[in-house]
mmCIF file of C-alpha atoms in Angstrom:
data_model
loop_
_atom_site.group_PDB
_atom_site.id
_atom_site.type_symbol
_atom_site.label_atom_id
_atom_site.label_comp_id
_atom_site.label_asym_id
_atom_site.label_seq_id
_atom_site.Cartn_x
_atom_site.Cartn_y
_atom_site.Cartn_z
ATOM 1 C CA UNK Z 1 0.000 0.000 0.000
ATOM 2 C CA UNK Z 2 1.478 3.349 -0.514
ATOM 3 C CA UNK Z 3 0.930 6.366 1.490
ATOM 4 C CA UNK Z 4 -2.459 8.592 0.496
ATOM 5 C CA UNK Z 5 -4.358 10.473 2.019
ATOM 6 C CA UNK Z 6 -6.423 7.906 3.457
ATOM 7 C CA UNK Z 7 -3.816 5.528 4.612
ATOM 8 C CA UNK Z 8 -2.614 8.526 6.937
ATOM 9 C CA UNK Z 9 -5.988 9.518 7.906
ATOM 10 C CA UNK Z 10 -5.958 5.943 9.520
ATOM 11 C CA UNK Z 11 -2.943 5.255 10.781
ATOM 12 C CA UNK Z 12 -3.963 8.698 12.755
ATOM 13 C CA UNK Z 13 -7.206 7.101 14.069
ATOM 14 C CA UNK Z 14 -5.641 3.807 14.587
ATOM 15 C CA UNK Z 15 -3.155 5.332 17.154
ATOM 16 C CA UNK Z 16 -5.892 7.280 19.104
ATOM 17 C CA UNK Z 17 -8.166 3.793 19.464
ATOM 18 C CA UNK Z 18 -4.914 2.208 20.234
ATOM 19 C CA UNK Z 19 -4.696 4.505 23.253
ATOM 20 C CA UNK Z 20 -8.248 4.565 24.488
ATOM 21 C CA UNK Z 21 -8.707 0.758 23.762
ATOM 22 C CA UNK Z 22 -12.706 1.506 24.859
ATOM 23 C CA UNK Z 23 -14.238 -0.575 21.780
ATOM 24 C CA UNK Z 24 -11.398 -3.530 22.546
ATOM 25 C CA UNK Z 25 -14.655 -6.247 22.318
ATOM 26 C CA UNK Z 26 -16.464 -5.021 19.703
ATOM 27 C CA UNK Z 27 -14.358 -6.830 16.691
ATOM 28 C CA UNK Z 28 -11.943 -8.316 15.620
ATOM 29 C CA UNK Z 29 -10.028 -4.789 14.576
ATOM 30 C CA UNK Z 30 -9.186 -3.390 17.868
ATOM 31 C CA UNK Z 31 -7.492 -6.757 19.284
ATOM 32 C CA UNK Z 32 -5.322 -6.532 16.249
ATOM 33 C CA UNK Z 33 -5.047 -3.029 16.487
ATOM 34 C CA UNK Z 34 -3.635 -3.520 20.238
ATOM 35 C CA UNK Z 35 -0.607 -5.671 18.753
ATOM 36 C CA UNK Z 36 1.313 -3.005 17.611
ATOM 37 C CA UNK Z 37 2.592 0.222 18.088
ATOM 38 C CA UNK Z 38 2.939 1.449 15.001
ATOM 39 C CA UNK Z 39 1.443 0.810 11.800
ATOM 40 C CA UNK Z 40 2.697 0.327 8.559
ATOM 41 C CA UNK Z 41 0.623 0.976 5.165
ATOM 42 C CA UNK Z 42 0.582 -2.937 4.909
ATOM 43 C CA UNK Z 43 -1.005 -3.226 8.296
ATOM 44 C CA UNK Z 44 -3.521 -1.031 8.094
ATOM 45 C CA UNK Z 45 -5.011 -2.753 5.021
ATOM 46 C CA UNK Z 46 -4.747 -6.055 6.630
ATOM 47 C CA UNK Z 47 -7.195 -3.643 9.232
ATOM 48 C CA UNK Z 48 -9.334 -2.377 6.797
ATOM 49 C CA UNK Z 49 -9.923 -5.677 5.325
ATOM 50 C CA UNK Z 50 -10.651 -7.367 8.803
ATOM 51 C CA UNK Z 51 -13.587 -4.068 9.429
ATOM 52 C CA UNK Z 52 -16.832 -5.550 8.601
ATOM 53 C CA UNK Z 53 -18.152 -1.907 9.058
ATOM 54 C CA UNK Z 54 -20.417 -3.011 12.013
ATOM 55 C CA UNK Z 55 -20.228 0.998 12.829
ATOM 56 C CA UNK Z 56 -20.471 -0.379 16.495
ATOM 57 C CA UNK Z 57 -17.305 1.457 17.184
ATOM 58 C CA UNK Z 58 -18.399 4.659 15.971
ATOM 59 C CA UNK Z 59 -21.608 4.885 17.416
ATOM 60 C CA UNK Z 60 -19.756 4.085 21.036
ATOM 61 C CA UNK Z 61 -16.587 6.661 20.268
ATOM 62 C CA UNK Z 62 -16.910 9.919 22.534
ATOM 63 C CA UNK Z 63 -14.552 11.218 19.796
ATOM 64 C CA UNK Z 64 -16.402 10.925 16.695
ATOM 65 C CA UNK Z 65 -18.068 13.790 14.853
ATOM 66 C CA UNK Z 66 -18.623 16.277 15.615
ATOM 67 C CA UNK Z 67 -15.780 16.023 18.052
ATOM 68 C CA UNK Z 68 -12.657 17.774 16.832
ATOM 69 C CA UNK Z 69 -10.985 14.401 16.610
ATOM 70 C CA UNK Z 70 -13.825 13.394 14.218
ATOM 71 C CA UNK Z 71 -12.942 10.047 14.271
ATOM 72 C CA UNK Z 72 -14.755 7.515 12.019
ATOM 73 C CA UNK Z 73 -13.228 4.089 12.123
ATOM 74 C CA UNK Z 74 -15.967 2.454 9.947
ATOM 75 C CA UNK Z 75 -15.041 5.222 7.012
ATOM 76 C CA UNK Z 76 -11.550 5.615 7.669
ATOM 77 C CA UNK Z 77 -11.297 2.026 6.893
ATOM 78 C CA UNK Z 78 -13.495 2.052 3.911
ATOM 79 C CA UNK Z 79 -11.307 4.409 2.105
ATOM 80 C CA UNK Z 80 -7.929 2.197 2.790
ATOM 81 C CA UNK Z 81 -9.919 -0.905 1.939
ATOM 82 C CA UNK Z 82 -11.200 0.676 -1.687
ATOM 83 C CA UNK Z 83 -7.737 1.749 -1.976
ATOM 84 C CA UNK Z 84 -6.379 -1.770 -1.521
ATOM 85 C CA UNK Z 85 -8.409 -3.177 -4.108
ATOM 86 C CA UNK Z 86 -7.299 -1.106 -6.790
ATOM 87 C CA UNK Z 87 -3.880 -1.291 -5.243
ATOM 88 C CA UNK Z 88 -3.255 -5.388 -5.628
ATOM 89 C CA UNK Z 89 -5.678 -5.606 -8.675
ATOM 90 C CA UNK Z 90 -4.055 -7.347 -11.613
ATOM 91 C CA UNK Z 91 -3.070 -6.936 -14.325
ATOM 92 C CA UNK Z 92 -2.562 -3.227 -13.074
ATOM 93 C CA UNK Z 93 -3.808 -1.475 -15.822
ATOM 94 C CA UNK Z 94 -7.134 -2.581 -14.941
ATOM 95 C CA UNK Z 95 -7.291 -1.358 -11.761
ATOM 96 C CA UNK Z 96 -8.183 2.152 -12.362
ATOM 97 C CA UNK Z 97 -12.006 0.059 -13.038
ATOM 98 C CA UNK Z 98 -12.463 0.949 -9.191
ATOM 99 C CA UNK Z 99 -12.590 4.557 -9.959
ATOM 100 C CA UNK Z 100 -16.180 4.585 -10.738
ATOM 101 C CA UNK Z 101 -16.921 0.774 -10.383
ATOM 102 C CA UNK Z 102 -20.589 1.468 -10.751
ATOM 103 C CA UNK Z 103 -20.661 2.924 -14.066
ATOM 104 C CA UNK Z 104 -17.934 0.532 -15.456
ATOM 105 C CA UNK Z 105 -19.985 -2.782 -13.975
ATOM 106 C CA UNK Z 106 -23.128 -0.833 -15.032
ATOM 107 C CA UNK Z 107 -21.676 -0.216 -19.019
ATOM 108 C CA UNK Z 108 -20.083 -3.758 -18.903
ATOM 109 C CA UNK Z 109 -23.271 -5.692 -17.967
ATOM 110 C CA UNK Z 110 -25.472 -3.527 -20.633
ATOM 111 C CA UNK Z 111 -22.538 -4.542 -23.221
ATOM 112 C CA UNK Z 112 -22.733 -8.297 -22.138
ATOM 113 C CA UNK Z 113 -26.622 -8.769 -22.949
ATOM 114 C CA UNK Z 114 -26.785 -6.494 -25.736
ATOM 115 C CA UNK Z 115 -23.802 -8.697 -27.085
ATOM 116 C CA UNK Z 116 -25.464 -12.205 -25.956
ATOM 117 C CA UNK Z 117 -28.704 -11.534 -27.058
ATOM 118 C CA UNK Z 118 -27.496 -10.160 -30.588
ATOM 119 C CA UNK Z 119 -25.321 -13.563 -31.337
ATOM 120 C CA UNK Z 120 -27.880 -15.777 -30.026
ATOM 121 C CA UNK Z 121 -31.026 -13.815 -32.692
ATOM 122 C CA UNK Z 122 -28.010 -13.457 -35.438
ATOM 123 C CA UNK Z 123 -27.237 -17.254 -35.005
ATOM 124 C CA UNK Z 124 -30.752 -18.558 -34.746
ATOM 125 C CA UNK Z 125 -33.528 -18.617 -36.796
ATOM 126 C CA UNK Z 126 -36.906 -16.275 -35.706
ATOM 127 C CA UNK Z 127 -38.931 -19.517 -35.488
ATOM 128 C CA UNK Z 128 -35.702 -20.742 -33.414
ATOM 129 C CA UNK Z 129 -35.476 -17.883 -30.689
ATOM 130 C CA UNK Z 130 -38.724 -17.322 -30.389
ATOM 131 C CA UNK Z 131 -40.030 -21.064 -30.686
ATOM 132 C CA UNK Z 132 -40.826 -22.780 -28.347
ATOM 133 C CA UNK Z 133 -38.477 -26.047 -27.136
ATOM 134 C CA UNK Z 134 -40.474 -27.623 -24.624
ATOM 135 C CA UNK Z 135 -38.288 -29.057 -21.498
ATOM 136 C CA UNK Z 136 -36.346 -31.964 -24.077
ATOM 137 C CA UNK Z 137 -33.133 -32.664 -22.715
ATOM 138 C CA UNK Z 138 -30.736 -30.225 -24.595
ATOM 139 C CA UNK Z 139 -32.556 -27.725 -25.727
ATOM 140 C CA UNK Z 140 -31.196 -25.061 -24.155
ATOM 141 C CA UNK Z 141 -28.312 -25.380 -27.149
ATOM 142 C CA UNK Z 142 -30.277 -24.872 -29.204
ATOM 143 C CA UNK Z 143 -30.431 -21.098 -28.418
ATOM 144 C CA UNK Z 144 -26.779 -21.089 -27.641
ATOM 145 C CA UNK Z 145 -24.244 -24.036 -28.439
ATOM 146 C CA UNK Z 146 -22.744 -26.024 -26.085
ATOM 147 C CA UNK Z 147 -19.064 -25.021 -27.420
ATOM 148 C CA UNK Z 148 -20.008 -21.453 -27.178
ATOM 149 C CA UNK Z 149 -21.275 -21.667 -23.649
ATOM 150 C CA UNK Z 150 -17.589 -23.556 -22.757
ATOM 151 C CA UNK Z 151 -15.314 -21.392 -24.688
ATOM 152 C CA UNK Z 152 -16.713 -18.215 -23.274
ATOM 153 C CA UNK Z 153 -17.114 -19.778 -20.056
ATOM 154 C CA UNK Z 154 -13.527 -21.341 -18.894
ATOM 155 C CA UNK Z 155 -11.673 -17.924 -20.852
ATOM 156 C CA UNK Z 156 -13.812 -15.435 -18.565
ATOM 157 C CA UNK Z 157 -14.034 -17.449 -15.177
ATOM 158 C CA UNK Z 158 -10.516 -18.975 -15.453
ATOM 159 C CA UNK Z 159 -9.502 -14.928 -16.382
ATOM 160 C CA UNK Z 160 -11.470 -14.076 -12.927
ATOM 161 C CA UNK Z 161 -10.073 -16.397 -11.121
ATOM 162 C CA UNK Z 162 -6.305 -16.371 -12.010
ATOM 163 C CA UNK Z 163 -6.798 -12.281 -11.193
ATOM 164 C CA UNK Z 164 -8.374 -12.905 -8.018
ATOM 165 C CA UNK Z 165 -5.937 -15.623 -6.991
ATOM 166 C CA UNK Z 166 -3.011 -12.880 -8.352
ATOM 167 C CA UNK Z 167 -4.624 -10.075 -6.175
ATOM 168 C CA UNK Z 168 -4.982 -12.468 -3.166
ATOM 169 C CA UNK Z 169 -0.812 -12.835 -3.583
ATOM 170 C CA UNK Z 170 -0.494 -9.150 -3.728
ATOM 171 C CA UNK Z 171 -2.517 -8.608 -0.507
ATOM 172 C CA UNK Z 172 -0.416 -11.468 1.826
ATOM 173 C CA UNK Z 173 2.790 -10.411 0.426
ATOM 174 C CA UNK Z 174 1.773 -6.886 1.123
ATOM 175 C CA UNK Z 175 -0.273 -7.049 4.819
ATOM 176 C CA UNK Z 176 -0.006 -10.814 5.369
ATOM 177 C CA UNK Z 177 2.453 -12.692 8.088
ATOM 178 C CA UNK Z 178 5.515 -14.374 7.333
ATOM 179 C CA UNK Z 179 4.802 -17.182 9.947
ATOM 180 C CA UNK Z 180 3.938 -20.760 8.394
ATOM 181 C CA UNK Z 181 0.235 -21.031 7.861
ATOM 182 C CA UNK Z 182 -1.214 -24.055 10.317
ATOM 183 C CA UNK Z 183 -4.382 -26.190 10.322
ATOM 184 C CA UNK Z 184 -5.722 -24.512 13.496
ATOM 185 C CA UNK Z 185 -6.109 -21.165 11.692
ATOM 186 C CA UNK Z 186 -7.246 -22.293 8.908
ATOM 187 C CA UNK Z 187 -10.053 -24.104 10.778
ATOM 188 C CA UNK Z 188 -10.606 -20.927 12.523
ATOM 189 C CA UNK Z 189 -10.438 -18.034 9.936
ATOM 190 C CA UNK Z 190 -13.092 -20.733 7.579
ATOM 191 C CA UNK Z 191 -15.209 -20.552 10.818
ATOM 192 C CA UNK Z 192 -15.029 -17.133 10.853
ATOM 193 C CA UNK Z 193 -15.890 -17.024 6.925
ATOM 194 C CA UNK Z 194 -18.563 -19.183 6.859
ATOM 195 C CA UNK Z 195 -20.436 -17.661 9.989
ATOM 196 C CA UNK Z 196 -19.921 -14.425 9.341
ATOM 197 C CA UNK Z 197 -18.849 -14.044 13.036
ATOM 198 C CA UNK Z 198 -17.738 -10.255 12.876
ATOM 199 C CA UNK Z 199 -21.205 -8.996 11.382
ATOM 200 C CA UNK Z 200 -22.419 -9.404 14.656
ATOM 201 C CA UNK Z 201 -20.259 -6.612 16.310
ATOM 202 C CA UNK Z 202 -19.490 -7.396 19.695
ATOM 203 C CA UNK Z 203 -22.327 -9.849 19.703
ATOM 204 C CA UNK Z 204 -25.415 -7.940 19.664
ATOM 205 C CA UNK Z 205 -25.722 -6.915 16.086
ATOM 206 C CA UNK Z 206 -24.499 -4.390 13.886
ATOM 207 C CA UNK Z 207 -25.685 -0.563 14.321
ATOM 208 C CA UNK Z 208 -27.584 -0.182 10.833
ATOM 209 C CA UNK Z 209 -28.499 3.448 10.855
ATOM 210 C CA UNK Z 210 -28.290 4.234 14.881
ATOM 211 C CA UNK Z 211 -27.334 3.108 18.433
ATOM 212 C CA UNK Z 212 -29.885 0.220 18.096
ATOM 213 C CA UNK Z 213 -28.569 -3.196 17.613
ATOM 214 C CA UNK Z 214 -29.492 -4.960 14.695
ATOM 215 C CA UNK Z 215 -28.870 -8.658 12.762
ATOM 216 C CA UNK Z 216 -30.354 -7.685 9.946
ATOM 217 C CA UNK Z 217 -26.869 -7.141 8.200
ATOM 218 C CA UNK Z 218 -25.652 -10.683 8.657
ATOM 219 C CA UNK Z 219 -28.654 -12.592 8.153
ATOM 220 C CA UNK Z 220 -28.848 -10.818 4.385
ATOM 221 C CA UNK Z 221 -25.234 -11.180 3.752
ATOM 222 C CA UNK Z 222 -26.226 -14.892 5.095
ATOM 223 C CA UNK Z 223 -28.607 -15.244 2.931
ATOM 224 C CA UNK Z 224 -26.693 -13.455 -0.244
ATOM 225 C CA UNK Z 225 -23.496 -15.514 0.174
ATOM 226 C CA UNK Z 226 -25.487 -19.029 0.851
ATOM 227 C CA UNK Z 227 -27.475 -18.665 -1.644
ATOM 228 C CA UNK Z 228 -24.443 -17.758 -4.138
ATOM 229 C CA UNK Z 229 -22.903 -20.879 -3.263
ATOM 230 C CA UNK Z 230 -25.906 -22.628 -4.026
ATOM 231 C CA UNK Z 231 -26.180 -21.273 -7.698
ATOM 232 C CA UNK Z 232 -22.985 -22.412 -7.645
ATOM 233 C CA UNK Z 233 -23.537 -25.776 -6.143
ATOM 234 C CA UNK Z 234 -26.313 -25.981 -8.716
ATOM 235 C CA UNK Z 235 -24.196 -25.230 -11.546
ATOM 236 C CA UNK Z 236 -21.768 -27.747 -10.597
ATOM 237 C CA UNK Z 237 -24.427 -30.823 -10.126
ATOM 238 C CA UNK Z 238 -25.190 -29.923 -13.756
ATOM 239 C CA UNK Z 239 -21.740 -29.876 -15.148
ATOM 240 C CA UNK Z 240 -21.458 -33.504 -13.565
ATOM 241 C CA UNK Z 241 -24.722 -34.524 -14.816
ATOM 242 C CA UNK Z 242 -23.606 -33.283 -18.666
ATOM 243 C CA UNK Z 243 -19.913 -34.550 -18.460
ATOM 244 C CA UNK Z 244 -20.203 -37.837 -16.825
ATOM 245 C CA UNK Z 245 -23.447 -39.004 -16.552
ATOM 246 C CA UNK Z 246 -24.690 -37.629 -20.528
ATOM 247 C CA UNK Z 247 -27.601 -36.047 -18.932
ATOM 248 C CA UNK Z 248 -27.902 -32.494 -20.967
ATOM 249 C CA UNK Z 249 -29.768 -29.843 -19.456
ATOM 250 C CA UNK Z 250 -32.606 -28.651 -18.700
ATOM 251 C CA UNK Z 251 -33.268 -30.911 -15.822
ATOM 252 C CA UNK Z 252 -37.058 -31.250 -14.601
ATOM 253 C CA UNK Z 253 -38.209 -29.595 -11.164
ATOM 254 C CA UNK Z 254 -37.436 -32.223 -8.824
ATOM 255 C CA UNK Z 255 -34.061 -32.904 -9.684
ATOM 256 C CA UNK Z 256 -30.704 -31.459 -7.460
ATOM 257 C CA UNK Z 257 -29.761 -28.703 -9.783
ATOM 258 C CA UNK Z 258 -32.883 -27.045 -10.306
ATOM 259 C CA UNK Z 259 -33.752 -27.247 -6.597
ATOM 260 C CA UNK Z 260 -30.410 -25.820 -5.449
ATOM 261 C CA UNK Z 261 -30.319 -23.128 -8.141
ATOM 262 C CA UNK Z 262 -33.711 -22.480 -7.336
ATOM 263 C CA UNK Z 263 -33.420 -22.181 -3.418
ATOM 264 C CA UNK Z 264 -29.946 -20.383 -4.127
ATOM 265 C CA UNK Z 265 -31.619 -17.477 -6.854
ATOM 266 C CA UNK Z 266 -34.209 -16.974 -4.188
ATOM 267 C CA UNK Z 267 -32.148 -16.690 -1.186
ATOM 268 C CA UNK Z 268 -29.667 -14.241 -3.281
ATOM 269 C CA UNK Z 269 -32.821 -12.441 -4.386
ATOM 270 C CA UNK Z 270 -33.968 -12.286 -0.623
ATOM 271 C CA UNK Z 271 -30.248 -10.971 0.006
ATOM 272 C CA UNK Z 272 -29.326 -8.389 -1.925
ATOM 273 C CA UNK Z 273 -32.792 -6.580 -2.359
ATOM 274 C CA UNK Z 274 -32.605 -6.179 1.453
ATOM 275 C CA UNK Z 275 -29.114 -5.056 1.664
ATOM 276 C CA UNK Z 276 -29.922 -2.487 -1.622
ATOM 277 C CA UNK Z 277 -32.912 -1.503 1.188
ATOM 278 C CA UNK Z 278 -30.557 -1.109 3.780
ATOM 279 C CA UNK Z 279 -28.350 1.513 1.990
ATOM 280 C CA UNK Z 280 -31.525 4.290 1.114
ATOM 281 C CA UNK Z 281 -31.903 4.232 5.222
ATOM 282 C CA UNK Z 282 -28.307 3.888 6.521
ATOM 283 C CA UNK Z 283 -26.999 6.591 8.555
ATOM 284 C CA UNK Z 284 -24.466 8.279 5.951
ATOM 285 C CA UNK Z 285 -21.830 9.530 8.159
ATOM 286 C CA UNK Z 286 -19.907 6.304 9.052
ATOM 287 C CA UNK Z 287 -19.653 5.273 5.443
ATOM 288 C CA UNK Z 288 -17.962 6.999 2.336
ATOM 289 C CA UNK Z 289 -21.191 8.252 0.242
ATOM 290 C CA UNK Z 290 -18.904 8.086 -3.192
ATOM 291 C CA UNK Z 291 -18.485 3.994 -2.822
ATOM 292 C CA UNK Z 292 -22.044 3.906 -2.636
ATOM 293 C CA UNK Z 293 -22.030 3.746 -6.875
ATOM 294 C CA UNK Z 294 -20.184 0.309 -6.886
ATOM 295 C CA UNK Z 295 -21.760 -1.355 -4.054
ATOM 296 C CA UNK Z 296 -25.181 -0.542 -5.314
ATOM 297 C CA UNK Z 297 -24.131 -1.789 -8.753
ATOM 298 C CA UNK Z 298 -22.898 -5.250 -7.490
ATOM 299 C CA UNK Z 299 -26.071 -5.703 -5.316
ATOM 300 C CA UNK Z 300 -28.270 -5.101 -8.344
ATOM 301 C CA UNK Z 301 -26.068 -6.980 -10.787
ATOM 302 C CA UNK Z 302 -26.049 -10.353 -8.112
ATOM 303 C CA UNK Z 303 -30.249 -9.440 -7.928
ATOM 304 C CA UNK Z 304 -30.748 -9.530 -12.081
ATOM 305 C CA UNK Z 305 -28.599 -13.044 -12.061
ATOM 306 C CA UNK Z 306 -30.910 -14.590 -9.375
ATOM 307 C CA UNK Z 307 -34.119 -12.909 -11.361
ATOM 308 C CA UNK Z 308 -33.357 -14.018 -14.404
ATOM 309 C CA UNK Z 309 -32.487 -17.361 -13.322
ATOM 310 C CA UNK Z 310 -35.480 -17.899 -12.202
ATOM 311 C CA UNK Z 311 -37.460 -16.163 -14.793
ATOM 312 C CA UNK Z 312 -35.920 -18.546 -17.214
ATOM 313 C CA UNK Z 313 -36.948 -21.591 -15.042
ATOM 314 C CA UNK Z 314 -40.449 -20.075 -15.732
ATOM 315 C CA UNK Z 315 -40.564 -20.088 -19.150
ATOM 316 C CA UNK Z 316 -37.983 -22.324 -20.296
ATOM 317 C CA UNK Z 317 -41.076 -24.702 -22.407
ATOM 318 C CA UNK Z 318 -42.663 -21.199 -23.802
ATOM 319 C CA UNK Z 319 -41.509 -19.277 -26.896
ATOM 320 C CA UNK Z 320 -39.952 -17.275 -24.253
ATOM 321 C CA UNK Z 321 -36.918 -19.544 -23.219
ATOM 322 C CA UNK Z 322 -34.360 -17.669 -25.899
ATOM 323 C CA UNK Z 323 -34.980 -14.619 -24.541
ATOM 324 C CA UNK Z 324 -34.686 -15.521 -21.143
ATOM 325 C CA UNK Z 325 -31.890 -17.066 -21.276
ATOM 326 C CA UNK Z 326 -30.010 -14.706 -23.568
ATOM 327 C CA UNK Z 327 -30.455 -11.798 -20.838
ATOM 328 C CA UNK Z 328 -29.330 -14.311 -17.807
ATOM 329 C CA UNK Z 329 -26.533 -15.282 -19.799
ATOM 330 C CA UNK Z 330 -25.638 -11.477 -20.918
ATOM 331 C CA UNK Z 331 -25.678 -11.113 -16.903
ATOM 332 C CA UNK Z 332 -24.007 -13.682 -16.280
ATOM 333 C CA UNK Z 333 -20.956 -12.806 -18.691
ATOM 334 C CA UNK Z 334 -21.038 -9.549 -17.297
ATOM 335 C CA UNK Z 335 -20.452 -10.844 -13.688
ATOM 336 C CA UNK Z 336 -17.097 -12.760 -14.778
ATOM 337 C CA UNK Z 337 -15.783 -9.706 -16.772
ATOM 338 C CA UNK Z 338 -16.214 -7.706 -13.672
ATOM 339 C CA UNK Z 339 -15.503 -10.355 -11.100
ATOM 340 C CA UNK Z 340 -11.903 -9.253 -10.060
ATOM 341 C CA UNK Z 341 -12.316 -5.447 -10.650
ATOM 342 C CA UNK Z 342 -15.689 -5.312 -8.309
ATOM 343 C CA UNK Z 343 -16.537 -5.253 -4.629
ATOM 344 C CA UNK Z 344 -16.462 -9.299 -5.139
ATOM 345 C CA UNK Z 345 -12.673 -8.809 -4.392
ATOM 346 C CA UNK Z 346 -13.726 -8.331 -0.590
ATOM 347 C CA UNK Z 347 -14.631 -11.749 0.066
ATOM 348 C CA UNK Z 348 -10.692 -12.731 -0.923
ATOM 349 C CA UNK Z 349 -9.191 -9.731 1.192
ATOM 350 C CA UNK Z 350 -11.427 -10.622 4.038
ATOM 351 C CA UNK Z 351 -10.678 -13.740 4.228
ATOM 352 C CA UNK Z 352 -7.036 -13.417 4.297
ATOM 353 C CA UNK Z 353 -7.487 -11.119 6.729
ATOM 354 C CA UNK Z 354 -9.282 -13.338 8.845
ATOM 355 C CA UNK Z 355 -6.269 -15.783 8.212
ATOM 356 C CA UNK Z 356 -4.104 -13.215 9.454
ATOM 357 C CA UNK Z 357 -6.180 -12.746 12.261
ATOM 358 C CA UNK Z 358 -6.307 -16.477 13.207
ATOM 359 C CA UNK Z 359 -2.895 -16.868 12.841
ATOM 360 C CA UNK Z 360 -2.107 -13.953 15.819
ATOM 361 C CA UNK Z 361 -4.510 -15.167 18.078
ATOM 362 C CA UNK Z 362 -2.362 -18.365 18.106
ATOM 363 C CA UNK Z 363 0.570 -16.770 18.374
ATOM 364 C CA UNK Z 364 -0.724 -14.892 21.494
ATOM 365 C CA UNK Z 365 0.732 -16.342 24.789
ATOM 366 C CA UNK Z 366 -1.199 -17.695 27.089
ATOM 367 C CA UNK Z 367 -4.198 -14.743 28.716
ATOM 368 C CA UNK Z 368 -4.342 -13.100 25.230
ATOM 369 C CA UNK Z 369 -7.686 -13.318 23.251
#
């Protein structure tokens, strides 16, 4: 990380919590934040990337705004986390996407199903597109061919993921330990992951828009990330079913990859909607208003996969299907295009950070956390 503005801002901040220590239970930040004395650009992205933005802290600080202090964990370490991810983004050119992330994910995901659904009408007949298929096994290539759907596929995902798994080097070489990574903290940071432990604050919630506790936050991120990984899941089953079973898709209703696509798309639906809802009544002054774009974008991209998914389920044996599934494809490809470049990257800082994290609270003699 390199020294802006907002790196400074909270190393500042970062030294006055470290000498209060008040908020020392409310997250995982401020135990870390007691390790050290001073604090290097590195480690205060590992910080920023272990803030959930529970805003606990800030609602409890008697020196934030309009104290003269005006200190603002939750923001400070917004800005240093944005920074980060344009910071270890690769390849670097690219990184400068974070800029204004919601009109570049915005423009890229109108480009992907303007270019999706004019290949699939230029490559099909009328009476193709807009005929209707019924539910016969494989006639979903018939709108789009099964080489198509793999070429694009593997060069966009396998794209995504070698510049997530690139950005993910960036950040532990940058603001990651140089200890040897053990089983225990794995096992602990996953747990942490997979629970969402830190969206609970100090136990009692996060504080949404006030000084009331709330769960809200982590049951829709629940709910969002679950039902991701059950798209996923679903995705997966059918790969499985295709490759080594010869079972092309569409699959009927009661079969494992339309039920786990189906519970997934709803839960994500369930999800992001309510976290979009969230953000028109969150108290604006312990987040940074100009990230808002991006977030927003994401949220509404991950809700138009989900709805479309589910819309094509629908009307996959009406004249509809080519359609439908040319728009939840054009979503789709516009979701791995802007995979590494889009708040998305948080779940791979975070949970390094979380490593990190694990890994000092076993390093911690015996009466530390």
């Amino acid at each position: 990380m390199q020294e802006t503005d907002a790196v400074i801002n909270a190393r500042r901040e970062m030294e006055i919590c470290n000498a209060c220590r008040y908020c020392e239970g409310f997250c995982a930040v401020f135990p870390a934040v007691e390790l050290r004395r001073e604090f290097s650009a590195g480690d205060l992205s590992y910080l920023a990337n272990l803030c959930h933005g529970c805003r606990g802290c800030y609602y409890a600080c008697q020196y934030s705004p309009p104290h003269e202090w005006g200190i603002n964990v939750p923001a400070a370490m917004a800005e240093v986390r944005a920074e980060s991810y344009a910071e270890y983004a690769w390849p670097k050119p690219l990184a400068s996407m974070f800029a204004r992330n919601g009109t570049v994910v915005s423009l890229i995901t109108a480009l992907a199903i303007a270019v999706v659904l004019i290949l699939a009408m230029v490559l099909n007949s009328p009476g193709n597109f807009f005929g209707s298929h019924g539910t016969a096994a494989g006639s979903f290539y018939d709108i789009v061919p099964l080489w198509a759907l793999q070429i694009v596929s593997i060069a966009t995902f396998g794209f995504s993921l070698a510049a997530l798994g690139m950005g993910a080097r960036n950040f532990w070489r940058d603001a990651g330990p140089r200890e040897k990574i053990g089983p225990v903290a794995i096992g602990i940071a996953l747990w942490d992951v997979l629970t969402l432990k830190n969206l609970g604050g100090g136990g009692n919630g996060c504080n949404d828009n006030s000084e009331a506790f709330s769960m809200r936050r982590r049951y829709l991120h629940h709910a969002m990330f679950y039902g991701f990984l059950l798209c996923f899941a679903a995705t997966s089953v059918g790969f499985f079913y295709h490759a080594f079973l010869g079972w092309p898709a569409p699959y009927p209703f009661i079969s494992v990859p339309v039920l786990l696509g189906t519970v997934g798309g709803v839960l994500m639906l369930i999800g992001t909607v309510g976290l979009f809802a969230m953000k028109l009544v969150d108290d604006p002054m312990p987040a940074v208003r100009r990230l808002l774009g991006g977030d927003v974008a994401l949220l509404m991209l991950l809700a138009m996969i989900a709805l479309t998914g589910l819309v094509l389920l629908a009307v996959r044996a009406t004249g509809a299907m080519g359609l439908a599934m040319a728009v939840h494809l054009g979503f789709i490809l516009a979701f791995f295009v802007v995979l590494p470049y889009s708040k998305m990257v948080h779940g791979v800082y975070r949970s390094a950070a979380l490593l990190r994290r694990a890994m000092e609270r076993n390093l911690q003699p015996l009466g530390g956390e």
